XYZ file of C-alpha atoms in Angstrom:
145
model
C 0.000 0.000 0.000
C 2.761 2.459 0.885
C 4.207 1.880 -2.593
C 1.124 3.441 -4.163
C 1.024 6.274 -1.654
C 4.603 7.083 -2.583
C 3.686 7.182 -6.277
C 0.856 9.613 -5.491
C 3.487 11.987 -4.097
C 4.891 12.319 -7.627
C 1.666 14.218 -8.397
C 1.024 15.806 -5.004
C 4.458 17.399 -4.617
C 4.228 19.477 -7.832
C 0.650 20.427 -6.921
C 1.856 21.639 -3.517
C 4.564 23.761 -5.142
C 1.939 25.821 -6.963
C -0.640 25.885 -4.137
C -0.781 29.000 -1.946
C 1.383 28.599 1.163
C 0.367 31.891 2.667
C -1.332 35.179 1.969
C 0.541 38.355 2.738
C -0.308 42.024 2.604
C 1.231 45.243 3.842
C -1.874 46.682 5.444
C -4.916 44.851 6.845
C -7.317 46.821 4.634
C -5.806 45.776 1.299
C -6.120 42.461 -0.518
C -3.624 39.791 0.382
C -1.237 38.379 -2.213
C -0.976 34.583 -2.382
C 2.522 33.177 -2.115
C 3.428 29.668 -3.269
C 6.731 27.838 -3.421
C 6.976 28.749 -7.108
C 6.121 32.443 -6.713
C 8.585 32.622 -3.829
C 11.275 31.026 -5.978
C 10.547 33.391 -8.863
C 10.999 36.318 -6.525
C 14.208 34.890 -5.059
C 15.809 34.278 -8.461
C 15.521 38.008 -9.099
C 16.957 39.105 -5.769
C 19.117 36.392 -4.174
C 20.336 33.616 -6.455
C 22.169 31.714 -3.704
C 19.065 31.549 -1.506
C 16.999 30.586 -4.573
C 19.330 27.647 -5.198
C 19.133 26.557 -1.551
C 15.324 26.722 -1.524
C 15.143 24.911 -4.874
C 17.245 22.075 -3.479
C 15.290 21.829 -0.197
C 11.768 22.466 -1.453
C 11.813 20.850 -4.894
C 14.731 18.576 -5.636
C 15.286 16.773 -2.316
C 11.685 15.666 -1.706
C 11.111 14.727 -5.330
C 14.377 12.811 -5.646
C 13.573 11.007 -2.402
C 10.155 10.024 -3.772
C 11.659 8.782 -7.044
C 14.391 6.860 -5.197
C 11.797 5.209 -2.956
C 9.710 4.267 -5.993
C 12.758 2.698 -7.645
C 13.440 0.670 -4.493
C 9.780 -0.361 -4.195
C 9.684 -1.651 -7.757
C 13.102 -3.341 -7.387
C 14.803 -1.080 -9.909
C 17.266 0.125 -7.263
C 18.930 -1.776 -4.448
C 17.651 -1.229 -0.898
C 21.284 -0.382 -0.079
C 20.406 3.144 -1.274
C 18.990 3.677 2.226
C 21.696 6.156 3.325
C 20.933 8.341 0.297
C 17.256 8.317 1.310
C 18.163 9.392 4.834
C 20.107 12.393 3.533
C 17.364 13.373 1.076
C 14.789 13.072 3.845
C 16.699 15.434 6.104
C 17.130 17.957 3.325
C 13.439 17.756 2.408
C 12.292 18.499 5.962
C 14.494 21.602 6.211
C 12.157 23.599 3.954
C 9.201 23.176 6.331
C 11.367 24.595 9.108
C 12.346 27.557 6.924
C 8.725 28.320 6.000
C 7.655 28.122 9.652
C 10.531 30.407 10.610
C 9.571 32.993 7.965
C 5.941 32.973 9.100
C 6.958 33.359 12.750
C 9.304 36.242 11.964
C 6.773 38.021 9.762
C 4.034 37.725 12.384
C 6.430 38.786 15.130
C 7.399 41.974 13.314
C 3.748 42.933 13.155
C 3.995 44.892 9.912
C 1.210 43.922 7.590
C -0.815 40.789 7.642
C 0.126 37.163 7.065
C -2.203 34.167 6.881
C -1.328 30.556 6.232
C -3.104 28.937 3.289
C -4.111 25.390 2.360
C -0.971 24.806 0.294
C 1.207 24.980 3.400
C -0.767 22.096 4.891
C -0.619 20.130 1.630
C 3.126 20.689 1.330
C 3.682 19.709 4.965
C 1.481 16.619 4.523
C 3.510 15.567 1.469
C 6.744 15.794 3.474
C 5.255 13.898 6.435
C 3.764 11.213 4.177
C 7.145 10.849 2.516
C 8.742 10.328 5.935
C 6.102 7.708 6.769
C 6.653 5.893 3.456
C 10.403 5.849 4.137
C 9.792 4.391 7.581
C 7.430 1.726 6.184
C 9.996 0.865 3.517
C 12.648 0.325 6.173
C 10.250 -1.899 8.146
C 9.228 -4.109 5.208
C 11.227 -3.667 1.992
C 9.082 -6.205 0.128
C 7.961 -5.482 -3.445
C 4.376 -4.370 -4.184
């Protein structure tokens, strides 16, 4: 069962990248602008290339590569000895959730403007947590589907 859940992440991760993570606005009276992983990356590429590369690795590449690697192991196209690579990818993939939470906390703490979390943040977080669960299940029973 966890094999199929992992394959669903190949669709859910890209969906979560385009889903709104939060809504932000300068003043409470004005409309809030939706921010997604992709709109955030677009903005970063124009202002801070190094940070854009870091976020791209943590938010896009690491979780997706982990999902693909798990799928290859599940379908016996890659040896289960790739476990250490999965552990590293898993740690990198979880770092982005920490960064997003940190940004939201800082923005709310400053008190300038308005910031609301959106459904995409929960979808993105769920994808990461499901990926962790699938990794754990794979370690417990590395049998094929």
